[in-house]
Tab-separated table of C-alpha atoms in Angstrom:
chain	number	residue	atom	x	y	z
A	1	MET	CA	22.035	-66.456	1.775
A	2	ARG	CA	20.024	-64.709	-0.924
A	3	VAL	CA	21.624	-66.825	-3.621
A	4	LEU	CA	20.864	-69.998	-1.672
A	5	THR	CA	17.288	-68.815	-1.162
A	6	VAL	CA	16.793	-68.155	-4.869
A	7	SER	CA	18.296	-71.598	-5.539
A	8	GLY	CA	15.765	-73.254	-3.233
A	9	ILE	CA	18.251	-74.352	-0.574
A	10	PHE	CA	16.694	-72.063	2.052
A	11	ALA	CA	13.348	-70.304	2.434
A	12	ALA	CA	13.110	-66.739	3.743
A	13	ASP	CA	10.554	-65.344	6.183
A	14	HIS	CA	10.089	-61.643	6.832
A	15	PRO	CA	8.704	-61.146	10.371
A	16	PRO	CA	7.089	-57.856	11.473
A	17	SER	CA	9.367	-54.988	12.430
A	18	SER	CA	10.667	-54.845	15.991
A	19	PRO	CA	8.668	-52.343	18.120
A	20	SER	CA	11.879	-51.071	19.727
A	21	THR	CA	14.028	-50.548	16.630
A	22	GLY	CA	11.486	-50.394	13.819
A	23	GLU	CA	13.673	-52.803	11.856
A	24	ASN	CA	13.015	-56.344	10.718
A	25	GLU	CA	15.536	-59.096	10.049
A	26	THR	CA	15.038	-61.823	7.491
A	27	VAL	CA	14.792	-65.298	9.030
A	28	TYR	CA	15.932	-68.301	6.991
A	29	LYS	CA	14.697	-71.875	7.301
A	30	LEU	CA	15.345	-75.227	5.679
A	31	THR	CA	13.500	-76.430	2.593
A	32	PRO	CA	12.863	-80.084	1.677
A	33	ALA	CA	16.027	-79.970	-0.448
A	34	SER	CA	18.285	-78.637	2.314
A	35	ARG	CA	16.886	-81.031	4.912
A	36	LEU	CA	18.501	-83.817	2.911
A	37	LEU	CA	21.880	-82.142	3.433
A	38	VAL	CA	21.872	-82.055	7.231
A	39	GLY	CA	21.094	-85.681	8.011
A	40	GLY	CA	23.759	-88.126	9.134
A	41	GLU	CA	26.304	-88.336	11.906
A	42	VAL	CA	29.070	-86.062	10.613
A	43	LEU	CA	27.348	-82.738	11.191
A	44	THR	CA	26.077	-83.830	14.605
A	45	THR	CA	29.487	-84.876	15.954
A	46	THR	CA	31.762	-82.274	14.360
A	47	SER	CA	31.744	-78.498	14.308
A	48	CYS	CA	32.224	-76.278	11.273
A	49	ASP	CA	31.540	-73.062	13.203
A	50	MET	CA	33.957	-70.353	12.020
A	51	SER	CA	32.528	-67.563	14.171
A	52	PRO	CA	34.847	-65.468	16.400
A	53	THR	CA	32.834	-66.672	19.404
A	54	ALA	CA	33.777	-70.290	18.732
A	55	HIS	CA	37.492	-69.675	18.183
A	56	GLY	CA	38.211	-66.440	20.040
A	57	MET	CA	39.290	-64.686	16.850
A	58	SER	CA	38.111	-63.957	13.321
A	59	PRO	CA	38.604	-66.560	10.559
A	60	TRP	CA	41.178	-64.244	8.982
A	61	MET	CA	43.247	-64.002	12.168
A	62	MET	CA	43.196	-67.800	12.442
A	63	THR	CA	45.461	-67.875	9.392
A	64	LYS	CA	48.236	-66.502	11.597
A	65	ASN	CA	48.093	-69.384	14.075
A	66	ASP	CA	47.059	-72.353	11.940
A	67	ASP	CA	49.186	-73.096	8.864
A	68	VAL	CA	46.864	-75.848	7.628
A	69	TYR	CA	43.821	-73.588	7.853
A	70	ASN	CA	45.786	-70.756	6.229
A	71	GLU	CA	46.653	-72.963	3.251
A	72	MET	CA	43.109	-74.316	2.889
A	73	LEU	CA	41.549	-70.855	3.038
A	74	ASN	CA	43.875	-69.387	0.438
A	75	GLU	CA	43.444	-72.367	-1.879
A	76	ALA	CA	39.662	-71.977	-1.622
A	77	CYS	CA	39.851	-68.242	-2.343
A	78	ALA	CA	42.162	-68.862	-5.301
A	79	ALA	CA	39.795	-71.472	-6.740
A	80	ASP	CA	36.890	-69.038	-6.487
A	81	SER	CA	38.902	-66.239	-8.115
A	82	ASN	CA	40.168	-68.460	-10.934
A	83	PHE	CA	36.635	-69.545	-11.795
A	84	ALA	CA	35.219	-66.017	-11.694
A	85	MET	CA	38.062	-64.216	-13.465
A	86	ASP	CA	38.288	-66.754	-16.283
A	87	THR	CA	34.718	-65.880	-17.235
A	88	VAL	CA	34.580	-62.223	-16.219
A	89	LEU	CA	37.643	-61.074	-18.167
A	90	LYS	CA	36.232	-62.458	-21.421
A	91	ASP	CA	33.360	-59.965	-21.227
A	92	ALA	CA	33.875	-56.939	-23.493
A	93	GLY	CA	32.137	-54.653	-21.002
A	94	VAL	CA	34.478	-55.751	-18.236
A	95	ALA	CA	37.516	-55.194	-20.456
A	96	LYS	CA	36.583	-51.513	-20.692
A	97	ILE	CA	36.634	-51.254	-16.895
A	98	PHE	CA	40.297	-52.297	-16.708
A	99	SER	CA	41.668	-51.090	-20.054
A	100	GLY	CA	42.290	-47.476	-19.008
A	101	LEU	CA	44.163	-48.294	-15.794
A	102	GLY	CA	47.895	-48.021	-15.253
A	103	SER	CA	48.038	-49.558	-11.782
A	104	LEU	CA	45.783	-51.628	-9.523
A	105	VAL	CA	45.860	-52.950	-5.957
A	106	ASP	CA	43.901	-56.096	-5.054
A	107	VAL	CA	42.999	-55.552	-1.392
A	108	GLY	CA	42.844	-58.809	0.530
A	109	GLY	CA	43.874	-60.584	-2.664
A	110	GLY	CA	45.335	-63.662	-0.970
A	111	HIS	CA	47.782	-65.476	-3.226
A	112	GLY	CA	46.987	-63.157	-6.125
A	113	ALA	CA	44.795	-65.314	-8.367
A	114	ALA	CA	42.590	-62.386	-9.422
A	115	ALA	CA	45.485	-59.937	-9.768
A	116	VAL	CA	47.517	-62.398	-11.851
A	117	ALA	CA	44.554	-62.956	-14.171
A	118	ILE	CA	44.151	-59.197	-14.624
A	119	ALA	CA	47.890	-58.652	-15.170
A	120	ARG	CA	48.014	-61.344	-17.848
A	121	ALA	CA	44.906	-60.029	-19.598
A	122	PHE	CA	46.114	-56.406	-19.402
A	123	PRO	CA	49.946	-56.434	-19.394
A	124	HIS	CA	50.084	-52.628	-19.192
A	125	ILE	CA	48.564	-52.664	-15.672
A	126	GLN	CA	51.003	-52.836	-12.752
A	127	CYS	CA	49.218	-55.077	-10.234
A	128	LYS	CA	49.857	-55.334	-6.499
A	129	VAL	CA	48.277	-57.596	-3.883
A	130	LEU	CA	47.777	-56.331	-0.328
A	131	ASP	CA	47.194	-58.928	2.377
A	132	LEU	CA	48.337	-59.993	5.836
A	133	GLU	CA	51.964	-61.023	6.326
A	134	GLN	CA	51.115	-64.675	6.979
A	135	VAL	CA	49.267	-64.772	3.653
A	136	VAL	CA	51.693	-63.007	1.319
A	137	SER	CA	54.716	-64.786	2.848
A	138	LYS	CA	53.403	-68.072	1.433
A	139	ALA	CA	52.187	-66.673	-1.890
A	140	PRO	CA	53.847	-68.060	-5.044
A	141	ALA	CA	55.936	-65.247	-6.516
A	142	ASP	CA	56.445	-65.458	-10.274
A	143	GLY	CA	57.016	-61.762	-10.926
A	144	THR	CA	53.592	-61.190	-12.474
A	145	VAL	CA	52.328	-59.165	-9.497
A	146	GLN	CA	53.921	-57.486	-6.479
A	147	PHE	CA	52.864	-58.648	-3.005
A	148	VAL	CA	52.592	-56.085	-0.203
A	149	SER	CA	52.286	-57.083	3.450
A	150	GLY	CA	49.890	-54.916	5.451
A	151	ASP	CA	46.509	-54.424	7.073
A	152	MET	CA	43.772	-53.170	4.757
A	153	PHE	CA	42.056	-51.498	7.708
A	154	ASP	CA	45.099	-49.280	8.316
A	155	SER	CA	46.166	-48.218	4.821
A	156	VAL	CA	46.089	-49.184	1.149
A	157	PRO	CA	48.968	-48.623	-1.322
A	158	PRO	CA	48.201	-45.856	-3.852
A	159	ALA	CA	47.043	-46.907	-7.330
A	160	ASP	CA	44.710	-45.859	-10.147
A	161	ALA	CA	42.175	-48.443	-8.981
A	162	VAL	CA	41.573	-50.746	-6.042
A	163	LEU	CA	39.977	-54.202	-6.311
A	164	LEU	CA	38.353	-55.659	-3.220
A	165	LYS	CA	35.537	-57.497	-1.525
A	166	ILE	CA	33.236	-54.977	0.094
A	167	SER	CA	33.514	-53.294	3.521
A	168	VAL	CA	32.668	-49.684	4.338
A	169	LYS	CA	35.735	-49.282	6.562
A	170	ILE	CA	38.039	-50.717	3.911
A	171	LEU	CA	36.353	-48.606	1.221
A	172	ARG	CA	37.261	-45.466	3.150
A	173	GLN	CA	40.917	-46.481	3.104
A	174	CYS	CA	40.662	-47.251	-0.614
A	175	ARG	CA	39.080	-43.850	-1.218
A	176	ARG	CA	42.203	-42.232	0.237
A	177	ALA	CA	44.485	-44.344	-1.972
A	178	ILE	CA	43.076	-43.362	-5.384
A	179	PRO	CA	43.242	-40.111	-7.376
A	180	SER	CA	40.217	-38.052	-8.427
A	181	ARG	CA	37.632	-39.346	-10.885
A	182	ASP	CA	38.943	-36.955	-13.547
A	183	ALA	CA	42.355	-38.604	-13.144
A	184	GLY	CA	40.836	-42.063	-13.603
A	185	GLY	CA	40.573	-43.017	-9.942
A	186	LYS	CA	38.024	-45.635	-8.883
A	187	VAL	CA	37.476	-48.636	-6.638
A	188	ILE	CA	36.431	-51.869	-8.376
A	189	VAL	CA	34.323	-54.245	-6.297
A	190	MET	CA	33.521	-57.811	-7.365
A	191	ASN	CA	30.444	-58.975	-5.522
A	192	MET	CA	26.974	-60.457	-5.891
A	193	VAL	CA	24.118	-58.103	-6.727
A	194	VAL	CA	20.997	-60.236	-6.455
A	195	GLY	CA	18.285	-59.246	-8.909
A	196	TYR	CA	20.359	-56.743	-10.884
A	197	GLY	CA	19.675	-56.942	-14.602
A	198	THR	CA	16.680	-59.273	-14.122
A	199	PRO	CA	12.909	-58.664	-14.175
A	200	ASP	CA	12.880	-58.921	-10.357
A	201	ARG	CA	12.459	-55.220	-9.797
A	202	ILE	CA	11.896	-55.520	-6.057
A	203	ALA	CA	15.251	-57.212	-5.507
A	204	LYS	CA	16.938	-54.741	-7.836
A	205	GLU	CA	15.661	-51.736	-5.910
A	206	ALA	CA	16.720	-53.245	-2.599
A	207	GLN	CA	20.210	-53.925	-3.859
A	208	GLU	CA	20.630	-50.492	-5.385
A	209	HIS	CA	19.534	-48.980	-2.093
A	210	GLU	CA	22.084	-51.072	-0.199
A	211	TRP	CA	24.939	-50.156	-2.525
A	212	ARG	CA	23.967	-46.483	-2.448
A	213	ARG	CA	24.124	-46.491	1.360
A	214	ILE	CA	27.523	-48.201	1.301
A	215	PHE	CA	29.201	-45.826	-1.147
A	216	LEU	CA	27.764	-42.729	0.541
A	217	GLU	CA	29.021	-43.887	3.943
A	218	ALA	CA	32.469	-44.470	2.458
A	219	GLY	CA	32.624	-40.987	0.902
A	220	PHE	CA	32.099	-41.765	-2.789
A	221	SER	CA	29.976	-39.670	-5.156
A	222	ASP	CA	28.751	-42.236	-7.696
A	223	TYR	CA	28.864	-45.899	-8.718
A	224	LYS	CA	28.175	-48.134	-11.704
A	225	ILE	CA	27.115	-51.798	-11.736
A	226	THR	CA	28.126	-54.111	-14.598
A	227	PRO	CA	26.513	-57.597	-14.434
A	228	THR	CA	28.970	-60.358	-15.363
A	229	LEU	CA	28.369	-63.976	-14.329
A	230	GLY	CA	25.049	-65.008	-12.776
A	231	PHE	CA	24.543	-62.858	-9.701
A	232	GLN	CA	28.188	-61.769	-9.848
A	233	SER	CA	28.736	-58.148	-10.845
A	234	ILE	CA	31.479	-55.563	-10.971
A	235	ILE	CA	30.692	-52.340	-9.126
A	236	GLU	CA	32.803	-49.264	-9.835
A	237	PHE	CA	32.907	-46.655	-7.049
A	238	PHE	CA	33.942	-43.157	-8.133
A	239	PRO	CA	35.310	-40.432	-5.796
């Protein structure tokens, strides 16, 4: 939502804090540009709601019951990973992040687009992909990476580093899977850090505060942010 707000698709309002909780929640609204996107009959007669309330389960669990949705979701994730990794791995600063690793697990890595890109760029790294059984069973196996069926919320295969999209609960499992910092252990997160590396100091401070809270809750001692593509960054979490 922050990216879309910066892009002018949405506008953000910041109402006063709630008297009961002392917290305030950002409220988003349409801009003239986004109003042009919601006209017409399609969005008024069809539903694109992917919330658990609408379907009785999370979007990720839907992959178990709907083969068409499973294929579409994994193709979309692969397209996103291919675009990001093609650019990210050409960055010299990013190369240093991966160059010292001997093994890596991509948690929730789908059909392995990101892991395959890393394995081809750094042949010395043994790459694994951890995902649900219904995902890895349909993944194209070419021997570049090893696919492991499992639940990231229960356990993560041991490795020098873990690559994932962020979640405090998953981070705790990843923390258990890696060695100490002195032994090269770390978790590598690819995510958007709005405002990092730009003159927007307010946004930068807010994001640093959010990441600090996340890594402390997950039991890490330090982190490092490396800006890569646009708002996309690589965050290294150290035990």
